[in-house]
């Protein structure tokens, strides 16, 4: 007799979504979490694209601790003193349930909802080993006598997944497949945020910044507004940081937190972030897999969901991951419900993978499979912005140097950098197709 | 704002034993020493006069896993042995 039908490891959004849905369908499920309380180990950037959560918990916008309703998206290419940007506001996005969230608070609420449905929450418990023994899976924990048995396991334990590694499903994460991120949460009063970001009460804005400093491909920054705080962070691929480190100062490289501090001092950024005090500093790794090299994500009775399965997509201006996590958790739950109905738990992993492959998560990962190579193309964050800068300077300047036609200036700027027009068109076409 | 000051905003319930250990005899041959700039919590310290040079304090680890990726998983390195802290121990974020 097993202790539970399903054990979910990790109470982030992906794991909790799985536990919630399983409990709702009357499946015996335990949600094992290593923190003292839900959310204490969890970090995110933060926009929750909430459509998929609405499917699972329709009442979430009225109940969950949310930040602000995202009504504006901004993308800016920066240099020391220059800022080129797009700002997008549209009544069409007002109907979408997209909110900034701080997962420390959000995840506590979400786990309580899963408990109300009947999931058993087991905190302060670190999973050390997972192994299949015939008709059951043994989950070994660091608690005395805390080993648990079940019919199937959902590994929702993040990019550094213990479940994936000890079960031998996933290879270890390599430099090129992971990004490091650091973040400051800065207290600012509500009215300052509303004035500074041109928002009405409750309205929120999301920012993505690229291009600073030149020469670090794939380095980006983000800013999100909350009720009375903002989050400002930096993210870069580990391999990029390692390479940049070799040419950094004192031969020891430039840490990402120093790059974040430098970013916050930029002329185009300082007015947005100044005046508050940092209330929390966080660091996390984020998956940066491509569709073509996504890791293995299941075994007979084990499935990996969310970050543990490498399910994130960086579109340059939006970072998708929270909703992919929730959807993959729902797929794992559906697979377990199917296995329960058919009393066929050995095909749980396969069932899950089929459901995931048919979901919008994999459709989007596949459709946008070209983005990683566009985002990693140094020209997009280095040479092209420099060309754009020169062209715009030419366009808006009234000094004598800026006479002549703009398209001539564009060609001059390209020629100066030895960039062929044909290459620009090819890169542009690739970018358009990927996005 | 320096990262030392940033780290003062973070809370921990420090476990009795380290969840990450460093075999610093491996560090002698590591020229780049990426741990010194890739750990976002400055847990790695270089002391030239001591053997191996690299010293690690797990007390202020924020459990991101960076050192697993750039050292433990790198076939050319491998000084770091990495696990997650015992249940209930380690970093305790409030906001996330």
Coordinates of C-alpha atoms in Angstrom, one line a residue:
Chain A
X1 CA 0.0 0.0 0.0
X2 CA 1.5 3.3 -1.0
X3 CA 1.4 6.5 1.1
X4 CA 0.0 8.6 -1.8
X5 CA -1.1 8.2 -5.3
X6 CA 1.1 11.1 -6.5
X7 CA 3.9 13.0 -4.8
X8 CA 4.7 16.4 -6.2
X9 CA 8.2 17.7 -5.3
X10 CA 8.4 21.5 -5.1
X11 CA 5.7 24.0 -4.3
X12 CA 6.2 26.6 -6.9
X13 CA 3.5 27.4 -9.4
X14 CA 4.1 24.3 -11.6
X15 CA 4.0 21.9 -8.7
X16 CA 1.1 23.6 -6.9
X17 CA -0.9 23.6 -10.1
X18 CA -0.4 19.9 -10.4
X19 CA -1.3 19.3 -6.8
X20 CA -4.4 21.5 -7.0
X21 CA -5.7 19.8 -10.1
X22 CA -5.0 16.3 -8.7
X23 CA -6.7 17.0 -5.4
X24 CA -9.7 18.5 -7.2
X25 CA -10.1 15.2 -9.0
X26 CA -10.0 13.2 -5.8
X27 CA -6.4 11.8 -6.2
X28 CA -4.4 11.4 -3.0
X29 CA -1.6 13.9 -3.5
X30 CA 1.3 15.2 -1.3
X31 CA 3.1 18.4 -2.1
X32 CA 6.6 18.2 -0.6
X33 CA 8.5 21.4 -0.1
X34 CA 11.9 22.0 1.4
X35 CA 11.2 25.6 2.7
X36 CA 9.5 26.2 6.1
X37 CA 6.6 27.8 4.4
X38 CA 5.5 27.9 0.7
X39 CA 7.2 30.6 -1.3
X40 CA 10.3 31.1 0.9
X41 CA 12.7 29.6 -1.6
X42 CA 11.0 30.9 -4.7
X43 CA 12.0 33.8 -6.9
X44 CA 10.7 35.2 -10.2
X45 CA 11.0 38.1 -12.5
X46 CA 7.6 38.8 -12.5
X47 CA 4.7 38.9 -14.9
X48 CA 2.1 36.2 -14.6
X49 CA 0.3 35.8 -17.9
X50 CA -2.9 34.6 -16.2
X51 CA -5.1 33.0 -18.9
X52 CA -4.0 29.5 -18.0
X53 CA -4.4 30.1 -14.3
X54 CA -7.9 31.3 -14.9
X55 CA -8.7 27.9 -16.4
X56 CA -7.6 26.3 -13.2
X57 CA -8.7 28.8 -10.5
X58 CA -11.2 31.2 -12.2
X59 CA -11.5 33.4 -9.0
X60 CA -7.7 34.1 -8.8
X61 CA -7.8 37.8 -9.8
X62 CA -10.1 38.5 -6.8
X63 CA -8.3 36.3 -4.3
X64 CA -4.6 36.0 -5.0
X65 CA -2.0 38.5 -3.7
X66 CA -1.2 40.2 -7.0
X67 CA 0.9 43.2 -7.8
X68 CA -0.5 45.5 -10.5
X69 CA -2.5 44.8 -13.7
X70 CA -0.1 45.1 -16.6
X71 CA -1.4 47.7 -19.0
X72 CA 1.9 48.8 -20.6
X73 CA 4.9 47.0 -22.0
X74 CA 8.2 48.8 -22.8
X75 CA 11.3 47.7 -24.6
X76 CA 14.4 49.8 -24.6
X77 CA 17.8 49.5 -26.2
X78 CA 20.3 51.4 -24.1
X79 CA 23.8 52.7 -24.3
X80 CA 25.7 54.9 -21.8
X81 CA 23.6 57.9 -22.6
X82 CA 21.1 56.8 -25.2
X83 CA 17.8 55.2 -25.0
X84 CA 15.7 53.9 -28.0
X85 CA 12.4 52.4 -27.1
X86 CA 9.0 51.2 -27.9
X87 CA 6.1 51.7 -25.5
X88 CA 3.0 49.6 -26.0
X89 CA -0.4 50.4 -24.5
X90 CA -3.6 49.1 -26.0
X91 CA -7.2 48.7 -24.7
X92 CA -7.0 45.2 -26.0
X93 CA -4.5 44.1 -23.3
X94 CA -6.7 45.6 -20.5
X95 CA -8.9 42.5 -20.7
X96 CA -6.0 40.1 -20.2
X97 CA -5.5 38.8 -16.7
X98 CA -1.8 39.6 -16.7
X99 CA -0.3 40.8 -13.3
X100 CA 3.0 41.4 -11.7
X101 CA 3.5 39.0 -8.8
X102 CA 5.9 38.4 -6.0
X103 CA 6.0 34.7 -5.7
X104 CA 6.9 34.6 -2.0
X105 CA 3.4 35.9 -1.3
X106 CA 1.6 34.4 -4.3
X107 CA 2.8 30.8 -3.8
X108 CA 1.6 30.8 -0.1
X109 CA -1.9 31.7 -1.3
X110 CA -1.7 29.1 -4.1
X111 CA -0.6 26.3 -1.8
X112 CA -3.5 27.1 0.6
X113 CA -5.9 26.8 -2.3
X114 CA -4.4 23.3 -3.2
X115 CA -4.8 22.4 0.5
X116 CA -8.4 23.4 0.5
X117 CA -9.0 21.0 -2.4
X118 CA -7.4 18.2 -0.3
X119 CA -3.7 18.2 -1.2
X120 CA -1.4 17.3 1.7
X121 CA 1.3 19.9 2.1
X122 CA 4.6 18.6 3.6
X123 CA 7.0 21.5 4.2
X124 CA 10.6 21.5 5.7
X125 CA 11.4 18.4 3.7
X126 CA 14.2 18.0 1.2
X127 CA 14.0 15.1 -1.2
X128 CA 17.3 13.3 -1.5
X129 CA 16.5 10.3 -3.8
X130 CA 13.7 9.0 -6.0
X131 CA 13.7 5.4 -7.3
X132 CA 11.1 3.2 -8.9
X133 CA 10.7 -0.2 -7.3
X134 CA 8.3 -2.3 -9.2
X135 CA 4.8 -1.0 -8.7
X136 CA 5.8 1.9 -6.5
X137 CA 8.1 4.9 -6.4
X138 CA 10.2 5.5 -3.3
X139 CA 10.8 9.1 -2.4
X140 CA 13.6 9.4 0.2
X141 CA 13.8 12.6 2.2
X142 CA 16.1 14.1 4.9
X143 CA 13.5 13.7 7.6
X144 CA 13.9 10.7 10.0
X145 CA 11.4 8.2 8.9
X146 CA 10.3 10.6 6.3
X147 CA 10.6 8.4 3.2
X148 CA 7.4 8.2 1.3
X149 CA 6.0 5.9 -1.4
X150 CA 3.6 6.6 -4.3
X151 CA 2.5 5.5 -7.7
X152 CA 4.0 8.4 -9.6
X153 CA 6.2 11.5 -8.9
X154 CA 6.0 15.0 -10.4
X155 CA 9.4 16.8 -10.2
X156 CA 8.6 20.5 -9.9
X157 CA 11.8 21.4 -8.2
X158 CA 13.2 24.0 -10.4
X159 CA 16.1 24.3 -12.9
X160 CA 18.5 22.5 -10.5
X161 CA 16.0 19.6 -10.2
X162 CA 17.0 17.0 -7.7
X163 CA 14.3 14.6 -9.0
X164 CA 15.5 14.9 -12.6
X165 CA 19.1 14.2 -11.6
X166 CA 18.7 11.4 -9.0
X167 CA 16.2 9.6 -11.2
X168 CA 18.7 9.8 -14.1
X169 CA 16.2 11.5 -16.4
X170 CA 18.1 14.7 -17.0
X171 CA 21.7 15.4 -17.7
X172 CA 23.2 18.1 -15.5
X173 CA 22.7 21.7 -16.6
X174 CA 25.5 23.2 -18.7
X175 CA 26.6 26.9 -18.9
X176 CA 25.0 27.5 -22.3
X177 CA 21.6 26.3 -21.2
X178 CA 21.2 28.4 -18.1
X179 CA 21.0 32.1 -17.3
X180 CA 21.8 33.8 -14.0
X181 CA 19.6 36.5 -12.7
X182 CA 19.9 38.9 -9.8
X183 CA 17.2 41.3 -8.7
X184 CA 16.5 44.2 -6.3
X185 CA 13.0 44.9 -4.8
X186 CA 12.9 48.6 -4.1
X187 CA 10.3 50.2 -1.9
X188 CA 8.6 53.3 -3.4
X189 CA 5.3 54.8 -2.4
X190 CA 2.3 54.3 -4.6
X191 CA 1.9 57.8 -5.8
X192 CA 5.6 58.1 -6.8
X193 CA 5.2 54.9 -8.9
X194 CA 1.9 56.2 -10.5
X195 CA 3.5 59.5 -11.4
X196 CA 6.9 58.2 -12.4
X197 CA 5.5 55.4 -14.7
X198 CA 2.4 57.3 -15.8
X199 CA 0.0 54.8 -14.3
X200 CA -3.5 55.0 -12.7
X201 CA -3.9 53.3 -9.3
X202 CA -3.7 49.5 -9.8
X203 CA -2.2 49.8 -13.3
X204 CA 1.3 48.3 -13.9
X205 CA 4.1 48.5 -16.4
X206 CA 6.7 46.0 -17.5
X207 CA 10.1 47.0 -19.0
X208 CA 12.7 45.0 -20.8
X209 CA 16.1 46.6 -21.5
X210 CA 18.9 45.4 -23.8
X211 CA 22.2 46.6 -25.1
X212 CA 24.2 47.7 -22.1
X213 CA 27.1 47.3 -21.8
X214 CA 28.0 46.6 -25.4
X215 CA 29.8 43.3 -25.9
X216 CA 27.9 41.1 -23.5
X217 CA 25.5 39.2 -25.8
X218 CA 22.2 38.1 -24.3
X219 CA 22.5 40.4 -21.3
X220 CA 19.2 42.0 -20.4
X221 CA 17.5 43.9 -17.7
X222 CA 13.9 44.0 -16.5
X223 CA 11.7 46.3 -14.4
X224 CA 8.3 45.6 -13.0
X225 CA 6.0 47.8 -10.9
X226 CA 4.2 46.5 -7.8
X227 CA 1.7 48.2 -5.6
X228 CA 4.3 50.1 -3.5
X229 CA 7.6 48.7 -4.8
X230 CA 9.4 48.0 -8.1
X231 CA 11.6 45.0 -9.0
X232 CA 14.7 45.7 -11.1
X233 CA 16.9 42.9 -12.2
X234 CA 19.6 41.6 -14.7
X235 CA 19.8 38.3 -16.5
X236 CA 22.5 36.9 -18.6
X237 CA 23.5 33.5 -19.9
X238 CA 26.2 31.9 -17.7
X239 CA 28.4 31.2 -20.7
X240 CA 28.2 34.9 -21.7
X241 CA 29.0 36.0 -18.1
X242 CA 31.9 33.6 -18.0
X243 CA 33.3 34.9 -21.3
X244 CA 32.8 38.5 -20.3
X245 CA 34.5 37.8 -17.0
X246 CA 37.7 36.9 -18.6
X247 CA 38.0 40.3 -20.1
X248 CA 36.6 42.1 -17.1
X249 CA 38.4 44.2 -14.5
X250 CA 41.3 42.9 -12.4
X251 CA 41.3 39.7 -14.4
X252 CA 38.5 38.5 -12.1
X253 CA 35.5 39.4 -14.2
X254 CA 32.5 41.6 -13.6
X255 CA 29.8 40.0 -11.4
X256 CA 26.2 40.4 -12.6
X257 CA 25.3 42.4 -9.5
X258 CA 27.9 45.0 -10.5
X259 CA 26.4 45.2 -14.0
X260 CA 23.0 45.7 -12.4
X261 CA 24.4 48.5 -10.2
X262 CA 25.9 50.2 -13.3
X263 CA 22.6 49.8 -15.2
X264 CA 20.7 51.6 -12.4
X265 CA 23.1 54.5 -12.7
X266 CA 22.4 55.1 -16.4
X267 CA 20.9 58.4 -17.4
X268 CA 17.9 56.6 -18.9
X269 CA 17.3 54.4 -15.9
X270 CA 18.2 56.3 -12.8
X271 CA 15.0 58.5 -12.8
X272 CA 12.9 55.3 -12.8
X273 CA 14.6 53.6 -9.9
X274 CA 16.0 56.4 -7.6
X275 CA 14.7 57.4 -4.2
X276 CA 13.7 54.0 -2.7
X277 CA 15.5 51.5 -0.5
X278 CA 16.3 47.9 -1.5
X279 CA 14.1 45.6 0.7
X280 CA 15.3 42.3 -0.8
X281 CA 18.1 41.0 -3.0
X282 CA 17.6 37.8 -4.8
X283 CA 19.5 35.5 -7.2
X284 CA 18.2 32.6 -9.3
X285 CA 19.1 30.5 -12.4
X286 CA 16.7 30.4 -15.3
X287 CA 16.6 27.8 -18.0
X288 CA 17.6 29.0 -21.5
X289 CA 17.1 25.8 -23.5
X290 CA 16.1 25.9 -27.1
X291 CA 13.3 23.8 -28.5
X292 CA 15.9 21.7 -30.3
X293 CA 17.8 20.8 -27.1
X294 CA 15.1 20.6 -24.4
X295 CA 16.1 18.0 -21.8
X296 CA 14.4 14.7 -21.4
X297 CA 11.4 15.2 -19.2
X298 CA 9.9 11.9 -18.2
X299 CA 10.4 8.3 -17.2
X300 CA 7.8 5.6 -16.7
X301 CA 6.4 7.0 -13.4
X302 CA 8.1 10.4 -13.2
X303 CA 7.4 13.6 -15.0
X304 CA 9.4 16.9 -14.8
X305 CA 7.4 20.2 -15.1
X306 CA 8.1 23.9 -15.2
X307 CA 11.8 25.0 -14.9
X308 CA 12.8 21.4 -14.1
X309 CA 11.8 20.6 -17.7
X310 CA 13.5 23.7 -19.1
X311 CA 10.2 25.2 -20.1
X312 CA 10.8 29.0 -20.5
X313 CA 10.9 31.3 -23.5
X314 CA 12.7 34.6 -23.6
X315 CA 11.3 36.6 -26.4
X316 CA 13.5 39.6 -25.7
X317 CA 10.6 41.8 -24.6
X318 CA 8.6 39.2 -22.6
X319 CA 9.8 36.4 -20.5
X320 CA 7.5 33.4 -20.4
X321 CA 7.9 30.8 -17.7
X322 CA 5.2 31.1 -15.0
X323 CA 2.3 30.2 -17.3
X324 CA 4.4 27.4 -18.9
X325 CA 5.0 26.0 -15.5
X326 CA 1.3 26.1 -14.5
X327 CA 0.3 24.5 -17.8
X328 CA 2.9 21.7 -17.6
X329 CA 1.8 21.0 -14.0
X330 CA -1.8 20.7 -15.2
X331 CA -0.6 18.3 -18.0
X332 CA 1.1 16.2 -15.4
X333 CA -2.1 16.1 -13.3
X334 CA -4.2 15.2 -16.3
X335 CA -1.7 12.3 -17.1
X336 CA -2.0 11.0 -13.5
X337 CA -5.8 11.2 -13.7
X338 CA -5.7 9.2 -16.9
X339 CA -3.4 6.6 -15.3
X340 CA -5.7 6.3 -12.3
X341 CA -8.7 5.8 -14.5
X342 CA -6.9 3.1 -16.5
X343 CA -4.9 1.7 -13.6
X344 CA -1.9 2.0 -15.8
X345 CA 0.8 4.0 -14.0
X346 CA 3.7 2.8 -16.0
X347 CA 2.6 5.0 -18.9
X348 CA 2.2 8.1 -16.7
X349 CA 5.4 9.8 -18.0
X350 CA 4.5 9.1 -21.6
X351 CA 1.0 10.3 -21.1
X352 CA 2.3 13.5 -19.6
X353 CA 4.7 14.1 -22.5
X354 CA 2.0 13.6 -25.1
X355 CA -0.3 16.1 -23.3
X356 CA 2.5 18.6 -23.0
X357 CA 3.4 18.2 -26.7
X358 CA -0.2 18.9 -27.6
X359 CA -0.4 21.9 -25.3
X360 CA 0.2 25.6 -26.3
X361 CA 3.5 25.4 -24.3
X362 CA 5.3 23.2 -26.8
X363 CA 3.5 24.9 -29.7
X364 CA 4.9 28.2 -28.6
X365 CA 8.4 26.8 -27.9
X366 CA 8.4 25.2 -31.4
X367 CA 7.0 28.3 -33.2
X368 CA 9.6 30.5 -31.6
X369 CA 12.5 28.1 -31.9
X370 CA 14.5 30.6 -33.8
X371 CA 14.5 33.3 -31.1
X372 CA 17.4 32.0 -29.0
X373 CA 19.8 32.4 -31.9
X374 CA 18.4 35.9 -32.7
X375 CA 18.7 36.9 -29.0
X376 CA 22.2 35.6 -29.0
X377 CA 23.2 37.3 -32.2
X378 CA 25.6 40.0 -31.0
X379 CA 24.7 42.3 -33.8
X380 CA 21.1 42.8 -32.4
X381 CA 22.4 44.1 -29.2
X382 CA 25.6 45.7 -30.3
X383 CA 26.1 46.8 -33.9
X384 CA 22.5 47.3 -35.0
X385 CA 21.6 49.5 -32.0
X386 CA 24.7 51.6 -32.7
X387 CA 23.5 52.0 -36.3
X388 CA 20.0 52.9 -35.1
X389 CA 21.5 55.5 -32.7
X390 CA 23.5 57.2 -35.4
X391 CA 20.5 57.3 -37.8
X392 CA 18.2 58.7 -35.1
X393 CA 20.9 61.2 -34.0
X394 CA 21.1 62.3 -37.6
X395 CA 17.3 62.5 -37.9
X396 CA 16.6 64.6 -34.8
X397 CA 19.7 66.8 -34.9
X398 CA 19.5 70.2 -36.5
X399 CA 23.3 70.9 -36.5
X400 CA 25.1 71.4 -39.8
X401 CA 26.8 67.9 -39.5
X402 CA 23.5 66.2 -39.8
X403 CA 22.6 67.5 -43.2
X404 CA 21.8 65.0 -46.0
X405 CA 19.3 62.3 -46.3
X406 CA 18.7 59.8 -43.5
X407 CA 19.0 56.7 -45.6
X408 CA 22.5 57.8 -46.7
X409 CA 23.4 58.1 -43.0
X410 CA 22.1 54.6 -42.5
X411 CA 24.3 53.2 -45.3
X412 CA 27.3 55.2 -44.0
X413 CA 26.8 53.7 -40.5
X414 CA 26.6 50.2 -41.9
X415 CA 29.7 50.7 -44.1
X416 CA 31.7 52.0 -41.2
X417 CA 31.0 48.7 -39.3
X418 CA 31.6 46.6 -42.4
X419 CA 28.0 45.3 -42.3
X420 CA 26.5 44.3 -45.6
X421 CA 23.0 45.3 -46.4
X422 CA 22.3 41.7 -47.5
X423 CA 23.3 40.5 -44.0
X424 CA 21.0 43.0 -42.3
X425 CA 18.1 41.9 -44.4
X426 CA 18.8 38.2 -43.7
X427 CA 19.1 38.8 -39.9
X428 CA 15.9 40.9 -40.1
X429 CA 14.0 38.2 -41.9
X430 CA 15.2 35.6 -39.5
X431 CA 14.1 37.8 -36.5
X432 CA 10.7 38.5 -38.1
X433 CA 10.1 34.8 -38.8
X434 CA 11.1 33.8 -35.2
X435 CA 9.0 36.3 -33.4
Chain B
X1 CA 24.9 50.0 -3.4
X2 CA 27.3 47.1 -3.0
X3 CA 26.3 43.5 -2.9
X4 CA 27.4 43.2 0.8
X5 CA 24.7 45.7 1.6
X6 CA 22.2 44.0 -0.7
X7 CA 22.9 40.7 1.2
X8 CA 21.9 42.4 4.5
X9 CA 18.3 42.4 3.2
X10 CA 18.3 38.6 3.0
X11 CA 17.5 36.2 5.9
X12 CA 18.8 32.7 6.6
X13 CA 18.2 29.9 9.0
X14 CA 21.7 28.5 8.8
X15 CA 22.0 24.7 9.0
X16 CA 24.7 23.0 11.1
X17 CA 26.5 21.5 8.1
X18 CA 27.3 23.0 4.8
X19 CA 25.2 21.8 1.8
X20 CA 28.0 22.8 -0.5
X21 CA 31.6 21.9 0.0
X22 CA 34.7 22.8 -2.0
X23 CA 37.7 20.6 -2.5
X24 CA 40.1 23.4 -2.9
X25 CA 43.0 21.2 -3.9
X26 CA 41.2 21.2 -7.3
X27 CA 41.3 25.0 -7.4
X28 CA 45.1 25.2 -7.7
X29 CA 44.9 24.3 -11.4
X30 CA 41.8 26.5 -12.1
X31 CA 43.2 29.6 -13.8
X32 CA 39.9 31.5 -14.3
X33 CA 38.4 31.0 -10.9
X34 CA 35.0 31.9 -12.1
X35 CA 33.6 31.4 -8.6
X36 CA 34.9 34.8 -7.6
X37 CA 32.7 36.7 -10.0
X38 CA 29.9 34.2 -10.8
X39 CA 28.6 33.6 -7.3
X40 CA 25.9 36.3 -6.8
X41 CA 26.3 36.0 -3.0
X42 CA 30.1 36.3 -2.8
X43 CA 30.4 33.0 -1.0
X44 CA 33.7 32.3 -2.6
X45 CA 36.8 34.0 -1.2
X46 CA 40.4 33.9 -2.6
X47 CA 43.2 33.8 -0.1
X48 CA 46.5 33.6 -2.0
X49 CA 48.6 32.6 1.0
X50 CA 46.5 29.5 1.7
X51 CA 46.6 26.2 -0.1
X52 CA 44.2 26.0 -3.0
X53 CA 43.4 29.7 -2.5
X54 CA 39.6 29.3 -2.6
X55 CA 37.5 29.3 0.5
X56 CA 33.8 28.9 0.6
X57 CA 31.2 30.0 3.2
X58 CA 27.8 28.4 2.8
X59 CA 26.1 30.5 5.5
X60 CA 25.1 33.2 3.1
X61 CA 24.4 31.0 0.1
X62 CA 21.2 32.0 -1.7
X63 CA 20.8 28.6 -3.3
X64 CA 20.8 29.7 -6.9
X65 CA 22.9 26.7 -8.1
X66 CA 25.3 28.8 -10.1
X67 CA 28.4 27.0 -8.7
X68 CA 26.9 23.7 -9.6
X69 CA 26.7 24.8 -13.2
X70 CA 30.0 26.6 -13.6
X71 CA 32.2 24.3 -11.4
X72 CA 30.5 21.0 -10.3
X73 CA 29.1 20.3 -13.8
X74 CA 32.2 21.5 -15.7
X75 CA 34.3 18.6 -16.8
X76 CA 37.4 20.8 -16.5
X77 CA 36.7 21.9 -13.0
X78 CA 34.7 19.9 -10.3
X79 CA 35.8 21.4 -7.0
X80 CA 32.3 22.0 -5.8
X81 CA 30.0 19.3 -4.4
X82 CA 26.5 20.6 -4.5
X83 CA 23.2 19.6 -2.8
X84 CA 20.2 21.5 -1.5
X85 CA 20.2 22.4 2.3
X86 CA 18.3 20.2 4.7
X87 CA 14.5 20.8 5.0
X88 CA 13.7 24.1 6.6
X89 CA 17.3 25.4 6.4
X90 CA 19.0 28.0 4.3
X91 CA 17.7 31.2 2.6
X92 CA 14.3 32.5 3.5
X93 CA 13.0 35.0 1.0
X94 CA 10.0 37.2 1.9
X95 CA 9.0 38.6 -1.5
X96 CA 10.5 36.4 -4.1

